CSV table of C-alpha atoms in Angstrom, one decimal:
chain,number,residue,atom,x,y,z
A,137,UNK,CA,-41.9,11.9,31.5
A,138,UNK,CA,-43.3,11.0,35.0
A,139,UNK,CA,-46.4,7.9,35.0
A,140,UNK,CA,-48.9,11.2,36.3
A,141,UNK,CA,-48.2,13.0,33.2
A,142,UNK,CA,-48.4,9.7,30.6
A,143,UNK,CA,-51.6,9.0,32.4
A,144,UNK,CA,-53.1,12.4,32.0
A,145,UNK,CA,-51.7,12.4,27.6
A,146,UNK,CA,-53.2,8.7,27.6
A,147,UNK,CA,-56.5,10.2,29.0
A,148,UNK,CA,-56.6,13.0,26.0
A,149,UNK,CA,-55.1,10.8,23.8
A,150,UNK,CA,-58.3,8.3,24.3
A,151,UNK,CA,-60.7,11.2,23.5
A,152,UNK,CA,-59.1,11.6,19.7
A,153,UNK,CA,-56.3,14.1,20.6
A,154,UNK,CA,-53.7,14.0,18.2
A,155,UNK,CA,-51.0,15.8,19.7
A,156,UNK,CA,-51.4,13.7,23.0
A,157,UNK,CA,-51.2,10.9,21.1
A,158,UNK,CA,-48.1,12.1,19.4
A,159,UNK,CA,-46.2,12.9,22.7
A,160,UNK,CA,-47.4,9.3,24.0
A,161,UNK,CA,-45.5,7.7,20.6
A,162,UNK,CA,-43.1,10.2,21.1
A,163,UNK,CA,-42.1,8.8,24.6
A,164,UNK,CA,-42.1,5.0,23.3
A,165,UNK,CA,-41.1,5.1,19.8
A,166,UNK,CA,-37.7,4.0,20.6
A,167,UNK,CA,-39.0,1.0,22.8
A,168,UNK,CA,-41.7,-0.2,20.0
A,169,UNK,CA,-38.6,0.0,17.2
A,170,UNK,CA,-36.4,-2.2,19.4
A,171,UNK,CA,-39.3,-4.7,19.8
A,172,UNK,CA,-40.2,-4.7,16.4
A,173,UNK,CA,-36.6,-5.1,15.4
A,174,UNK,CA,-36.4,-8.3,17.6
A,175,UNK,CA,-39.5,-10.0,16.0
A,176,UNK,CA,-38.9,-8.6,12.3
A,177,UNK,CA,-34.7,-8.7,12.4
A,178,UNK,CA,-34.8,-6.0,10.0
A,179,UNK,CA,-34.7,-2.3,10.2
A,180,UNK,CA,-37.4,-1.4,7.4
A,181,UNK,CA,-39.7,-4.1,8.6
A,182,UNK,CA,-39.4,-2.8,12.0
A,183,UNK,CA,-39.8,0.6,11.0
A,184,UNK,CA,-43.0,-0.5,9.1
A,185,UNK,CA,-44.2,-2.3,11.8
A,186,UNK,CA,-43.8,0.5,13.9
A,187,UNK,CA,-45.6,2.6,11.2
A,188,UNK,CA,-48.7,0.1,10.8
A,189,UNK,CA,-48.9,0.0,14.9
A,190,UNK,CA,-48.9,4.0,15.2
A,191,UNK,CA,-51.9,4.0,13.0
A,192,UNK,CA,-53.7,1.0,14.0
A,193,UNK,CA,-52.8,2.4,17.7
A,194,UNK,CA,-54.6,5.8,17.1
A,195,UNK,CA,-57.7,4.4,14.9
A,196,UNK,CA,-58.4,2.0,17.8
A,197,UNK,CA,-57.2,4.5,20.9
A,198,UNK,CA,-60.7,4.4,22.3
A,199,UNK,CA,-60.3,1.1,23.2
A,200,UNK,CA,-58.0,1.6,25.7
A,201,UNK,CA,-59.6,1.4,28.8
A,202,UNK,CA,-57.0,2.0,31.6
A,203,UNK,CA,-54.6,5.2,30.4
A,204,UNK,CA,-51.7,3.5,32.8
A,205,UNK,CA,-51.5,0.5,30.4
A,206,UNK,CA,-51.0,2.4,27.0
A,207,UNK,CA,-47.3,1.0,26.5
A,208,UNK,CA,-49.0,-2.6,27.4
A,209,UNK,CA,-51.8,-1.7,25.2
A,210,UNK,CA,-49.7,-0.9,22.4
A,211,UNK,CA,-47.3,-3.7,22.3
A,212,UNK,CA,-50.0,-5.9,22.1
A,213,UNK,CA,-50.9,-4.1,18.7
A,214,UNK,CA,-47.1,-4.1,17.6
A,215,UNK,CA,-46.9,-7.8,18.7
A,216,UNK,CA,-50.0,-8.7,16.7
A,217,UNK,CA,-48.9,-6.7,13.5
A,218,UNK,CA,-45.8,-8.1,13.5
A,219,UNK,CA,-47.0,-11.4,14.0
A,220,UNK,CA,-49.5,-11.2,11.1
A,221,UNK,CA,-46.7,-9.9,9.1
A,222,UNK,CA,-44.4,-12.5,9.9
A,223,UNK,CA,-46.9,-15.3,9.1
A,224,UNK,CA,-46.9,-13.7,4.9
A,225,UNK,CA,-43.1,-13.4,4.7
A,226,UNK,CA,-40.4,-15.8,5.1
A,227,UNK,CA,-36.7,-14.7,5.9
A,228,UNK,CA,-33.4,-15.9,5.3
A,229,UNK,CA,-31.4,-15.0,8.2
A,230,UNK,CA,-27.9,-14.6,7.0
A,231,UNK,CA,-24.8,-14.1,9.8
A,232,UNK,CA,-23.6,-11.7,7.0
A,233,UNK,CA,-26.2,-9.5,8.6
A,234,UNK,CA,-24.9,-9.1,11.5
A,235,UNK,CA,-22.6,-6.3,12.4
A,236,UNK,CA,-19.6,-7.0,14.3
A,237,UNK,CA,-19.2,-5.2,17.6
A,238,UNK,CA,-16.8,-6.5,20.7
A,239,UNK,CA,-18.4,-7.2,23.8
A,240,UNK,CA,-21.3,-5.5,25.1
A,241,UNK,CA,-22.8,-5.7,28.8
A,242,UNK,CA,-20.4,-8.8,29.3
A,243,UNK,CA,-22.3,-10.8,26.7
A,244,UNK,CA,-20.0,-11.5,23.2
A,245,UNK,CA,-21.5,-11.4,20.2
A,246,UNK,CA,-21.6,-15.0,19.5
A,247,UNK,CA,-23.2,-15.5,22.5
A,248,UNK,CA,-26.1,-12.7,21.6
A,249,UNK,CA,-26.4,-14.5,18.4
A,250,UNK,CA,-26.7,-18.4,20.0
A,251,UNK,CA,-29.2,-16.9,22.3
A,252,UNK,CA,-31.5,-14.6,19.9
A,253,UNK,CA,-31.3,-18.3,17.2
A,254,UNK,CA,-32.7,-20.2,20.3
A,255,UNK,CA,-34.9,-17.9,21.0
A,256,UNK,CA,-36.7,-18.2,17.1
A,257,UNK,CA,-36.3,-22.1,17.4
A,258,UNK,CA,-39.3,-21.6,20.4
A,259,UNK,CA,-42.8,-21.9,19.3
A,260,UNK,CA,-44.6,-18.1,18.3
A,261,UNK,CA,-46.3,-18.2,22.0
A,262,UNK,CA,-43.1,-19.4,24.1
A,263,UNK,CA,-41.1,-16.4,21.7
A,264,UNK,CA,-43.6,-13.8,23.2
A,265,UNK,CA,-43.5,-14.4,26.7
A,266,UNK,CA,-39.9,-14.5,27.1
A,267,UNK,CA,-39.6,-11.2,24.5
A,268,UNK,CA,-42.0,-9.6,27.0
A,269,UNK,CA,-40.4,-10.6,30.1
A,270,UNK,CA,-37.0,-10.5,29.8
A,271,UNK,CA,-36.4,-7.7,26.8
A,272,UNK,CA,-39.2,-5.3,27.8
A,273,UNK,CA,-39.6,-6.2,31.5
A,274,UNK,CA,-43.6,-7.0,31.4
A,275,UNK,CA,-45.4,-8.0,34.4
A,276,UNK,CA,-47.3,-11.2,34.4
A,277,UNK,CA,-50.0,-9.7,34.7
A,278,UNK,CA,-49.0,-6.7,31.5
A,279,UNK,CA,-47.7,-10.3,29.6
A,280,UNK,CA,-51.2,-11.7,30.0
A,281,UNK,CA,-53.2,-8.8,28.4
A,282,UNK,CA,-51.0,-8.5,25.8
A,283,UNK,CA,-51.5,-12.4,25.2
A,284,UNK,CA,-55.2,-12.3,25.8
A,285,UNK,CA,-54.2,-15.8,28.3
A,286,UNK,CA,-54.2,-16.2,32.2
A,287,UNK,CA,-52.2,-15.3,34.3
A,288,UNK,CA,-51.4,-18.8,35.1
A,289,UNK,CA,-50.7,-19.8,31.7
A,290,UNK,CA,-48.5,-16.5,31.6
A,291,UNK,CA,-46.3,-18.3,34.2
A,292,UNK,CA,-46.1,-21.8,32.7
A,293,UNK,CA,-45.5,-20.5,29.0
A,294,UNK,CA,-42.4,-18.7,30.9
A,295,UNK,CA,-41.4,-22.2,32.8
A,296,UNK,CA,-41.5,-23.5,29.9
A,297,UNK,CA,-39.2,-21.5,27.2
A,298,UNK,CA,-36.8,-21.3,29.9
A,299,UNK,CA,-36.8,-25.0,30.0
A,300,UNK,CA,-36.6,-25.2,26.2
A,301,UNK,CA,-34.2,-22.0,25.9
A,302,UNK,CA,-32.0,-24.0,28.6
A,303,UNK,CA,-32.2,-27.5,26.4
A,304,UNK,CA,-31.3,-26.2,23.4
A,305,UNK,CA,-28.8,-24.0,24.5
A,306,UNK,CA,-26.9,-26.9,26.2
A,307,UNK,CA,-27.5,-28.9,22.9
A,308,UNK,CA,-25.9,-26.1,20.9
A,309,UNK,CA,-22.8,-26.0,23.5
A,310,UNK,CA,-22.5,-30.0,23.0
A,311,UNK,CA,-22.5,-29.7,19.4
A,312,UNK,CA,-20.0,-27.0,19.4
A,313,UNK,CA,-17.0,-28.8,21.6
C-alpha cells in the first residue's frame, strides 16, 4: 500500500471508520506482532498485546493528529501497553524456549540470543530506543513521539545503549573464552 493511500485510510480512520481502520491494522499487523513479540518474548502475550493495542488504537484514533504518523502513533500505544503489562508480570526466560534454526542473515543463533539478553539487561528507556531504531527503523524524530522526550535526549539515550550494548557484550565475550 502506497504512503498516499495509508494517508487517505488514516484520514477516515480518524473520523470513526471502521473498515479504514481495519485495512490500516491490516497493513501493520505483522509489524506490531513482531514488536510485541520482542518486548513480551511470548507468542500469546504478543498476540494480546496486539489485541489490547487494536482496541485502545481505535477508542483513541481521534487523537491522531497527523494521518502520516499512524504506524508511529500506534507503536507508541503497543509500546505503552506492553510496558504496563510487563511491569504486573515477571518471566522466566528459559533457553528451552528457543527454537533451534541454523544461521539466519549471517547472524547464528547464539549470537541472536547474546545480543536480544543484552538487550533486556539495558534499562526500560535505553531497551526502547534501540527496539525503535534498529528493529523497526524509527526516525529520531518518530523515536521521540513515541517516547514523549526530545529529540536530543532521543540521540543520547541511543549513544548511550550502544555504549552499554557494546560493554556488556565484550564482558559476555571475556567471560565466555
Amino acid at each position: 500500500m502506497d504512503p498516499s493511500e495509508k494517508r487517505k485510510l488514516a484520514r477516515k480512520a480518524i473520523r470513526k471508520n471502521p473498515d479504514a481502520y481495519g485495512a490500516l491494522i491490516t497493513e501493520y499487523k505483522e509489524y506490531l506482532y513482531k514488536m510485541a513479540y520482542l518486548y513480551m518474548k511470548n507468542e500469546q502475550d504478543a498476540l494480546d498485546i496486539v489485541g489490547t493495542t487494536i482496541l485502545k488504537g481505535f477508542q483513541n484514533i481521534h487523537t491522531l493528529k497527523n494521518p502520516d504518523w499512524f504506524k508511529t502513533w500506534i507503536t507508541k500505544i503497543l509500546i505503552r501497553t506492553a510496558q504496563d503489562e510487563l511491569k504486573k508480570v515477571i518471566y522466566f526466560d528459559s533457553t528451552d524456549e528457543i527454537q533451534i534454526s541454523e544461521r539466519y542473515n549471517g547472524v547464528s543463533l547464539e549470537e541472536k540470543h547474546d545480543l536480544y539478553s543484552a538487550i533486556d539487561q539495558l534499562s526500560e528507556r535505553y531497551q526502547t530506543v534501540i527496539v525503535l531504531k534498529y528493529f523497526s527503523g524509527f526516525s529520531v524524530r518518530e523515536i521521540a513521539f513515541v517516547m514523549n522526550i526530545p529529540e536530543g535526549s532521543v540521540k543520547a539515550y541511543l549513544s548511550r545503549a550502544r555504549s552499554e550494548l557494546k560493554n556488556i557484550l565484550k564482558e559476555d565475550y571475556l567471560y565466555a573464552n
